[in-house]
Coordinates of C-alpha atoms and ligand atoms in Angstrom, one line a residue:
M1 CA -34.3 -62.4 108.7
V2 CA -33.5 -65.4 106.5
D3 CA -36.0 -64.2 104.0
W4 CA -34.5 -60.7 104.2
I5 CA -31.0 -62.1 103.6
A6 CA -32.3 -64.1 100.6
D7 CA -33.9 -60.9 99.1
Y8 CA -30.7 -59.0 99.8
I9 CA -28.6 -61.6 97.9
D10 CA -31.0 -61.7 95.1
G11 CA -30.9 -57.9 94.6
P12 CA -27.2 -57.1 94.9
G13 CA -27.2 -54.2 92.5
E14 CA -30.2 -52.4 94.0
R15 CA -28.1 -50.1 96.3
P16 CA -25.2 -47.9 95.4
V17 CA -22.0 -49.9 95.5
F18 CA -20.5 -47.3 97.9
P19 CA -22.8 -45.3 100.3
K20 CA -23.1 -41.6 100.0
V21 CA -22.1 -40.9 103.6
N22 CA -19.6 -38.8 105.5
P23 CA -17.7 -40.0 108.6
G24 CA -20.1 -39.8 111.6
D25 CA -23.3 -39.9 109.5
I26 CA -24.3 -43.3 110.7
R27 CA -23.7 -42.8 114.4
A28 CA -25.6 -39.5 114.2
Q29 CA -28.7 -41.4 113.3
L30 CA -28.5 -43.7 116.3
P31 CA -29.4 -43.1 119.9
E32 CA -26.4 -42.1 122.0
H33 CA -27.4 -44.4 124.9
P34 CA -28.5 -48.0 125.2
P35 CA -32.3 -48.5 125.4
A36 CA -33.8 -48.5 128.9
I37 CA -36.3 -51.1 127.9
P38 CA -36.0 -53.8 125.3
E39 CA -37.2 -52.9 121.8
S40 CA -39.1 -55.0 119.3
F41 CA -37.2 -57.0 116.7
A42 CA -39.2 -55.3 114.0
D43 CA -37.9 -51.9 115.2
V44 CA -34.3 -53.1 115.0
M45 CA -34.8 -54.5 111.5
A46 CA -36.4 -51.2 110.5
D47 CA -33.3 -49.4 111.6
M48 CA -31.2 -52.0 109.8
E49 CA -33.0 -51.2 106.6
R50 CA -33.1 -47.4 107.1
I51 CA -29.6 -46.7 108.6
I52 CA -27.2 -49.6 108.6
V53 CA -27.6 -51.2 105.2
P54 CA -27.6 -47.9 103.3
G55 CA -24.3 -47.2 105.1
L56 CA -22.6 -50.3 103.9
T57 CA -20.2 -50.9 101.1
Q58 CA -21.9 -53.4 98.9
W59 CA -19.3 -56.2 98.5
Q60 CA -21.8 -58.4 96.7
H61 CA -22.7 -55.7 94.1
P62 CA -21.9 -56.6 90.5
D63 CA -20.0 -53.4 90.1
F64 CA -17.8 -54.1 93.1
F65 CA -14.2 -54.1 91.6
A66 CA -12.4 -53.0 94.7
W67 CA -9.8 -54.8 97.0
Y68 CA -10.6 -58.5 96.5
P69 CA -13.7 -60.7 96.4
S70 CA -15.7 -61.5 99.5
N71 CA -18.4 -63.6 98.1
I72 CA -20.9 -65.8 99.9
T73 CA -23.0 -68.9 99.3
Y74 CA -26.3 -69.9 100.9
P75 CA -24.9 -73.1 102.6
S76 CA -22.1 -71.2 104.1
I77 CA -24.5 -68.7 105.6
L78 CA -26.5 -71.5 107.1
G79 CA -23.4 -73.2 108.4
E80 CA -22.5 -69.9 110.1
L81 CA -26.0 -69.7 111.6
M82 CA -25.7 -73.3 112.8
S83 CA -22.4 -72.5 114.4
S84 CA -23.8 -69.5 116.2
G85 CA -26.8 -71.5 117.4
L86 CA -24.7 -74.3 118.8
G87 CA -22.6 -71.8 120.8
I88 CA -19.7 -74.2 121.3
N89 CA -16.1 -73.4 121.7
A90 CA -13.7 -75.5 119.5
M91 CA -10.5 -74.7 121.4
A92 CA -9.6 -78.3 122.2
W93 CA -10.8 -81.8 121.2
V94 CA -12.3 -82.3 124.7
T95 CA -14.3 -79.0 124.5
S96 CA -16.2 -80.3 121.4
P97 CA -14.8 -83.5 119.8
A98 CA -16.9 -83.3 116.7
A99 CA -15.8 -79.7 116.0
T100 CA -12.1 -80.6 116.0
E101 CA -12.6 -83.8 114.0
L102 CA -14.8 -82.0 111.3
E103 CA -12.2 -79.3 111.1
T104 CA -9.4 -81.8 110.4
L105 CA -11.5 -83.5 107.8
M106 CA -12.3 -80.2 106.1
L107 CA -8.6 -79.3 105.9
D108 CA -8.0 -82.8 104.3
W109 CA -10.9 -82.3 101.9
M110 CA -9.6 -78.9 100.8
Q111 CA -6.0 -80.3 100.5
E112 CA -7.4 -82.8 98.0
L113 CA -9.7 -80.3 96.2
L114 CA -6.9 -77.7 95.8
G115 CA -4.4 -80.4 94.7
L116 CA -2.0 -79.5 97.6
P117 CA 1.0 -81.7 98.4
D118 CA 0.3 -84.7 100.7
R119 CA 2.8 -83.4 103.2
F120 CA 0.0 -81.0 104.4
H121 CA -2.5 -83.9 105.0
S122 CA -3.4 -84.7 108.6
T123 CA -2.2 -88.3 108.2
S124 CA 1.2 -87.2 106.9
D125 CA 4.2 -87.8 109.2
T126 CA 4.8 -84.2 110.1
G127 CA 2.1 -81.9 108.6
G128 CA -1.5 -80.9 109.0
G129 CA -3.8 -77.9 108.8
V130 CA -6.1 -75.6 110.8
I131 CA -8.8 -73.1 110.1
Q132 CA -7.9 -69.7 111.4
G133 CA -9.7 -66.3 111.2
T134 CA -7.4 -64.5 108.8
A135 CA -4.3 -64.7 106.6
S136 CA -2.7 -62.2 108.9
E137 CA -2.9 -64.7 111.8
S138 CA -1.5 -67.4 109.6
T139 CA 1.6 -65.4 108.7
L140 CA 2.2 -64.5 112.3
T141 CA 1.7 -68.2 113.3
A142 CA 4.1 -69.3 110.7
M143 CA 6.6 -66.7 111.8
L144 CA 6.4 -67.9 115.4
A145 CA 6.9 -71.5 114.4
A146 CA 9.9 -70.5 112.3
R147 CA 11.3 -68.4 115.2
W148 CA 10.9 -71.5 117.4
R149 CA 12.8 -73.7 114.9
A150 CA 15.6 -71.1 114.4
T151 CA 16.2 -70.7 118.1
D152 CA 15.8 -74.4 119.1
G153 CA 12.9 -73.3 121.2
A154 CA 15.0 -70.9 123.3
I155 CA 12.3 -68.2 123.4
N156 CA 11.6 -67.1 126.9
A157 CA 11.9 -63.8 128.8
S158 CA 15.6 -63.7 128.2
G159 CA 15.6 -65.4 124.7
D160 CA 17.6 -63.5 122.2
T161 CA 15.9 -63.0 118.8
T162 CA 17.8 -59.9 117.9
K163 CA 19.9 -61.7 115.3
L164 CA 17.0 -63.2 113.3
V165 CA 16.2 -61.7 109.9
G166 CA 13.3 -62.4 107.6
Y167 CA 12.7 -61.6 103.9
T168 CA 9.8 -60.5 101.7
T169 CA 9.2 -58.0 98.9
S170 CA 7.7 -54.5 98.9
E171 CA 4.7 -56.1 97.1
S172 CA 3.8 -58.5 99.9
H173 CA 0.8 -57.8 102.1
S174 CA 1.0 -55.3 105.0
S175 CA 0.2 -58.2 107.4
I176 CA 3.7 -59.5 106.8
E177 CA 5.4 -56.4 108.3
K178 CA 2.8 -56.4 111.1
G179 CA 3.8 -60.0 111.8
F180 CA 7.5 -59.1 112.0
R181 CA 6.5 -56.4 114.6
I182 CA 4.2 -58.6 116.7
A183 CA 6.6 -61.6 116.7
G184 CA 9.3 -59.3 118.1
I185 CA 11.6 -59.5 115.1
G186 CA 11.0 -55.9 114.2
T187 CA 10.8 -54.0 111.0
D188 CA 14.5 -53.3 111.0
N189 CA 15.1 -57.0 110.7
M190 CA 12.7 -57.4 107.8
R191 CA 14.5 -57.3 104.5
V192 CA 12.7 -56.0 101.4
V193 CA 14.0 -58.1 98.5
P194 CA 14.0 -56.4 95.1
H195 CA 11.4 -57.6 92.6
D196 CA 11.5 -58.0 88.9
E197 CA 9.4 -56.2 86.2
H198 CA 6.5 -58.4 87.0
F199 CA 6.6 -57.5 90.7
A200 CA 7.9 -61.0 91.7
M201 CA 10.8 -61.6 94.1
R202 CA 14.2 -61.9 92.4
P203 CA 15.9 -65.0 93.7
D204 CA 19.3 -63.7 92.9
A205 CA 18.8 -60.6 95.0
F206 CA 17.4 -62.8 97.8
A207 CA 20.5 -64.9 97.8
T208 CA 22.8 -61.8 97.8
M209 CA 20.9 -60.4 100.8
I210 CA 21.2 -63.6 102.7
E211 CA 25.0 -63.7 102.1
S212 CA 25.4 -60.1 103.4
D213 CA 23.3 -60.8 106.5
L214 CA 25.3 -64.0 107.2
A215 CA 28.5 -62.0 106.8
A216 CA 27.1 -59.5 109.4
G217 CA 26.6 -62.3 111.9
L218 CA 22.8 -62.4 111.5
V219 CA 20.6 -65.4 111.2
P220 CA 18.2 -65.6 108.2
F221 CA 15.2 -67.6 109.5
F222 CA 12.0 -66.9 107.4
V223 CA 10.9 -65.8 104.0
V224 CA 7.3 -65.1 102.8
A225 CA 6.6 -65.8 99.1
A226 CA 3.3 -64.4 97.8
H227 CA 1.2 -66.4 95.3
G228 CA -0.9 -63.4 94.2
T229 CA 0.2 -60.1 95.8
T230 CA -2.6 -57.8 96.8
S231 CA -1.5 -54.8 94.7
S232 CA -0.9 -56.6 91.4
M233 CA -1.4 -60.4 91.9
A234 CA 2.3 -61.1 91.3
F235 CA 3.5 -64.7 91.9
D236 CA 6.9 -65.1 93.6
P237 CA 9.0 -68.0 92.3
T238 CA 8.7 -70.3 95.3
P239 CA 10.7 -73.2 93.9
A240 CA 13.8 -71.0 93.4
I241 CA 13.2 -69.1 96.7
A242 CA 12.8 -72.4 98.7
E243 CA 16.0 -73.8 97.2
I244 CA 18.0 -70.9 98.5
A245 CA 16.1 -70.6 101.8
H246 CA 16.4 -74.3 102.7
A247 CA 20.2 -74.3 102.0
H248 CA 20.3 -72.0 105.1
G249 CA 17.7 -73.8 107.1
M250 CA 15.1 -71.1 106.7
W251 CA 11.3 -71.5 106.9
V252 CA 9.4 -70.8 103.7
H253 CA 5.8 -69.5 104.1
V254 CA 3.6 -69.0 101.1
D255 CA 0.8 -66.4 101.3
A256 CA -1.9 -67.1 98.7
A257 CA -4.7 -65.4 100.6
M258 CA -6.3 -63.8 97.6
S259 CA -5.6 -66.2 94.7
G260 CA -4.8 -69.7 96.0
I261 CA -8.5 -70.7 95.7
A262 CA -8.0 -70.6 91.9
A263 CA -6.5 -74.1 92.3
L264 CA -10.0 -75.5 92.7
T265 CA -10.0 -75.4 88.9
P266 CA -7.4 -77.9 87.5
E267 CA -6.3 -75.5 84.7
H268 CA -5.2 -72.9 87.3
R269 CA -3.3 -75.3 89.5
W270 CA -0.1 -73.6 88.5
V271 CA -0.8 -71.3 91.4
N272 CA 0.5 -74.1 93.7
A273 CA 4.0 -74.2 92.1
G274 CA 6.5 -74.8 94.9
L275 CA 4.1 -75.8 97.6
D276 CA 5.8 -79.2 97.7
V277 CA 8.8 -77.4 99.2
A278 CA 7.0 -74.8 101.4
D279 CA 7.0 -75.1 105.1
S280 CA 3.6 -73.5 105.4
Y281 CA 0.8 -72.2 103.2
T282 CA -2.3 -70.1 103.6
T283 CA -5.3 -69.3 101.4
N284 CA -8.7 -67.8 102.0
P285 CA -12.1 -69.5 101.2
H286 CA -13.6 -66.2 102.6
K287 CA -12.3 -64.3 99.6
W288 CA -13.0 -66.2 96.4
M289 CA -14.7 -69.4 97.4
G290 CA -18.0 -68.1 98.7
I291 CA -17.4 -69.1 102.3
N292 CA -18.4 -66.1 104.4
F293 CA -15.8 -64.3 106.4
D294 CA -14.0 -65.6 108.4
C295 CA -12.5 -68.8 107.1
N296 CA -8.7 -68.9 106.5
L297 CA -6.9 -72.2 105.8
F298 CA -3.4 -72.7 107.1
W299 CA -1.3 -75.8 106.5
T300 CA 2.2 -76.6 107.7
A301 CA 4.6 -79.4 106.9
D302 CA 6.2 -79.0 110.4
R303 CA 3.4 -79.2 113.0
A304 CA 5.9 -80.0 115.7
A305 CA 7.5 -76.5 115.4
L306 CA 4.1 -74.9 115.3
I307 CA 2.8 -76.7 118.4
S308 CA 6.0 -76.3 120.3
A309 CA 5.9 -72.6 119.7
L310 CA 2.3 -72.1 120.7
S311 CA 1.4 -74.8 123.3
I312 CA 1.1 -73.9 126.9
L313 CA -0.7 -76.4 129.1
P314 CA -2.4 -75.3 132.3
P315 CA -4.1 -78.2 134.2
Y316 CA -7.6 -77.0 133.4
L317 CA -6.9 -77.5 129.7
A318 CA -5.2 -80.9 129.9
S319 CA -7.0 -84.0 128.5
E320 CA -6.0 -87.6 128.3
A321 CA -7.1 -87.6 124.6
A322 CA -4.7 -84.9 123.6
Q323 CA -1.9 -85.9 125.9
S324 CA -1.9 -89.4 124.4
G325 CA -1.5 -87.9 120.9
A326 CA -4.8 -89.5 119.8
A327 CA -6.6 -86.1 119.4
I328 CA -5.7 -82.6 118.2
D329 CA -6.0 -79.5 120.3
Y330 CA -6.3 -76.7 117.8
R331 CA -5.7 -74.1 120.5
D332 CA -2.0 -75.1 120.0
W333 CA -2.2 -74.2 116.2
G334 CA -2.9 -70.5 116.4
I335 CA -3.0 -67.3 118.5
P336 CA -6.3 -67.4 120.5
L337 CA -7.5 -70.0 122.9
G338 CA -11.2 -69.7 122.1
R339 CA -12.1 -70.8 118.6
R340 CA -15.3 -70.7 116.5
F341 CA -16.8 -73.7 114.8
R342 CA -15.8 -72.5 111.3
A343 CA -15.6 -76.0 109.7
L344 CA -19.4 -76.1 109.5
K345 CA -19.4 -73.4 106.8
L346 CA -17.1 -75.4 104.6
W347 CA -18.9 -78.7 105.3
F348 CA -22.4 -77.3 104.4
S349 CA -21.0 -75.7 101.2
L350 CA -19.0 -78.7 100.0
R351 CA -21.8 -81.1 100.7
T352 CA -24.8 -79.3 99.3
D353 CA -23.2 -77.1 96.6
G354 CA -20.0 -79.0 95.9
V355 CA -17.2 -77.2 94.0
A356 CA -18.7 -77.1 90.6
P357 CA -20.5 -73.7 91.1
V358 CA -17.3 -72.3 92.5
Q359 CA -15.3 -73.6 89.6
E360 CA -17.8 -72.0 87.2
M361 CA -17.6 -68.7 89.1
I362 CA -13.8 -68.7 89.1
R363 CA -13.7 -69.5 85.3
S364 CA -16.2 -66.8 84.6
H365 CA -14.2 -64.2 86.6
V366 CA -11.0 -65.1 84.8
D367 CA -12.7 -65.0 81.4
L368 CA -14.2 -61.6 82.2
T369 CA -10.8 -60.2 83.2
Q370 CA -9.2 -61.5 80.0
Q371 CA -12.1 -59.9 77.9
L372 CA -11.6 -56.6 79.7
A373 CA -7.8 -56.8 79.1
A374 CA -8.5 -57.2 75.4
R375 CA -10.6 -54.0 75.4
V376 CA -8.0 -52.1 77.4
T377 CA -5.2 -53.2 75.1
A378 CA -7.2 -51.9 72.1
D379 CA -7.4 -48.4 73.7
D380 CA -4.2 -46.4 73.3
R381 CA -5.0 -44.1 76.2
F382 CA -4.3 -47.0 78.6
D383 CA -1.5 -49.4 79.7
I384 CA -1.9 -52.7 81.4
V385 CA 0.9 -52.5 83.9
A386 CA 1.1 -56.0 85.4
P387 CA 0.5 -59.6 84.3
H388 CA -3.2 -60.6 84.7
P389 CA -3.3 -64.4 84.8
L390 CA -6.5 -64.5 86.9
N391 CA -9.1 -62.0 88.0
L392 CA -7.2 -58.7 88.6
L393 CA -6.4 -56.1 86.0
C394 CA -4.1 -53.2 86.8
I395 CA -4.4 -50.3 84.4
A396 CA -2.9 -46.9 84.1
R397 CA -3.4 -43.8 81.9
R398 CA -0.7 -43.2 79.3
S399 CA 1.0 -39.8 79.1
D400 CA 4.3 -38.2 78.1
S401 CA 5.4 -37.8 81.7
I402 CA 4.9 -40.2 84.6
E403 CA 3.6 -37.3 86.7
Q404 CA 0.8 -36.6 84.2
A405 CA 0.0 -40.3 83.8
N406 CA -0.2 -40.7 87.6
A407 CA -2.4 -37.6 87.9
D408 CA -4.7 -38.8 85.1
T409 CA -5.0 -42.3 86.6
D410 CA -5.8 -41.1 90.1
A411 CA -8.3 -38.6 88.7
L412 CA -10.0 -41.4 86.7
T413 CA -10.2 -43.7 89.8
E414 CA -11.7 -40.9 91.9
A415 CA -14.1 -39.9 89.2
A416 CA -15.3 -43.5 88.6
N417 CA -15.9 -44.1 92.3
A418 CA -17.7 -40.7 92.7
A419 CA -19.9 -41.4 89.6
G420 CA -20.8 -44.9 90.9
I421 CA -19.5 -46.6 87.8
G422 CA -18.2 -49.1 90.2
L423 CA -15.9 -49.3 93.2
F424 CA -12.2 -49.4 92.4
T425 CA -9.0 -49.3 94.4
R426 CA -5.9 -47.3 93.7
T427 CA -2.5 -48.7 94.2
V428 CA 1.1 -47.8 93.3
L429 CA 3.4 -50.1 91.4
D430 CA 7.0 -48.9 91.2
G431 CA 6.0 -45.3 91.4
R432 CA 3.2 -45.6 88.9
S433 CA -0.4 -44.9 90.0
V434 CA -2.6 -47.8 89.1
M435 CA -6.4 -48.4 89.0
R436 CA -7.0 -52.0 90.2
I437 CA -10.0 -53.8 88.7
S438 CA -10.7 -56.9 90.7
I439 CA -13.5 -59.0 89.2
G440 CA -14.8 -61.3 92.0
A441 CA -18.4 -60.6 92.9
R442 CA -20.7 -63.6 92.2
A443 CA -23.2 -61.4 90.5
T444 CA -20.8 -59.7 88.0
T445 CA -21.5 -60.7 84.4
S446 CA -20.0 -59.7 81.0
T447 CA -22.8 -57.1 80.7
H448 CA -21.6 -55.4 83.9
V449 CA -18.0 -55.4 82.8
A450 CA -18.8 -54.1 79.3
A451 CA -21.0 -51.3 80.8
M452 CA -18.3 -50.4 83.3
W453 CA -15.6 -50.1 80.6
E454 CA -17.8 -48.1 78.4
R455 CA -18.6 -45.6 81.1
L456 CA -15.0 -45.4 82.2
T457 CA -13.9 -44.6 78.6
E458 CA -16.6 -41.9 78.5
I459 CA -15.2 -40.0 81.5
V460 CA -11.5 -40.3 80.6
Ligands
PLP1 N1 -2.2 -61.6 102.1 C1 -2.7 -61.3 100.9 C2 -2.0 -61.6 99.7 C3 -3.9 -60.6 100.8 O1 -4.4 -60.2 99.6 C4 -4.6 -60.2 102.0 C5 -5.9 -59.4 102.0 O2 -5.8 -58.3 101.5 C6 -4.1 -60.6 103.2 C7 -2.9 -61.3 103.2 C8 -4.7 -60.3 104.5 O3 -5.9 -61.1 104.6 P1 -6.7 -61.2 106.0 O4 -7.7 -60.1 106.0 O5 -7.3 -62.6 105.9 O6 -5.7 -61.1 107.1

């Protein structure tokens, strides 16, 4: 299987980037009932080749320009394999001391490598970090800590959270609204702050909304600033947002799931602007750093609020090490009790590859995006509709009417996907249909991008 995986990674462009299948096609090829007797490993692998892999979207394909990157490295695959083979549960220090301590160390290494503020380091007075499964979990976790802080911990069966209101923009990720629902704040108490022409939150509008909520007797408690929105990679102005939010005792969470990893390259460290005043921060090595899914990093500068919100201590989970404060129990730093040994993926990658190959990949993706932007700019049939500082380009067709432009852009995205020119995602920015071109597969080179653009311009 390891050889099979190595071959698969070496030939990322051999299969269509999106499978030619209809819903139900895959299941229809598989037996309806479990086998009565065990089958051979070879038979399972044969079906893997024949049915499963041809039914996959090829995220490692050089023509994969959809959603966001999900690239992988050999050491992270081996770290994952090791984690599966060990079969431990990293829920508390006492359930696997080395898993907890390696996780803390990896968060500290990443804090250093990304150039994050010292207040997130495990040895800081009030901060620290944890590896979670996804950015969605991190947002919810941050919201629960903020809710705890805003209510002085009075969250119980009769606790009243009905006056709490939180803020974000229409451009932030859907997981933010989901978090508001799960945390019991509710979508009605989620304010959508207007954004500017670059799709970034307007601090003046944010301040006005807070004033009107205060006047209505509500309690502003939480704001999410995005450093790289999913639709257009907009960067909210966190320093200005935090200044307003902190004047009202609010929690500032920064979601950089897709783009924060750019800070591994010093020239892109501007993506960290404002983190020195953020209460929590999240970014995904499982998107743009080659650490296979799942590996989400979450830091907070207020671990006491986080732990108070999430810690429940039945006797069977108590340990002298954690009670004394000498050890961390990461079960108190997230939603689930059981936890995977994810730190191994980072440790294997950082030790055997280091960050140089990742830096090279990030620089290459940013360069390719800027080269493509130059080509698009030179073609008067297209507009670039959002800033493109990193590896996402949002383009749209030009026309006399917005309706026609939208129809043309959507038709182009559909035709490009159908023709297998690549895999692209549609989005909508302020009523304008947009074709997103996200350059993030490890195998994508200038040849692929040039060929993609040439073919796109042929079918316009
Ligand atoms: N936030 C942003 C900005 C994202 O781009 C994404 C992914 O699309 C998410 C959150 C959700 O990420 P996850 O799948 O890790 O929950």
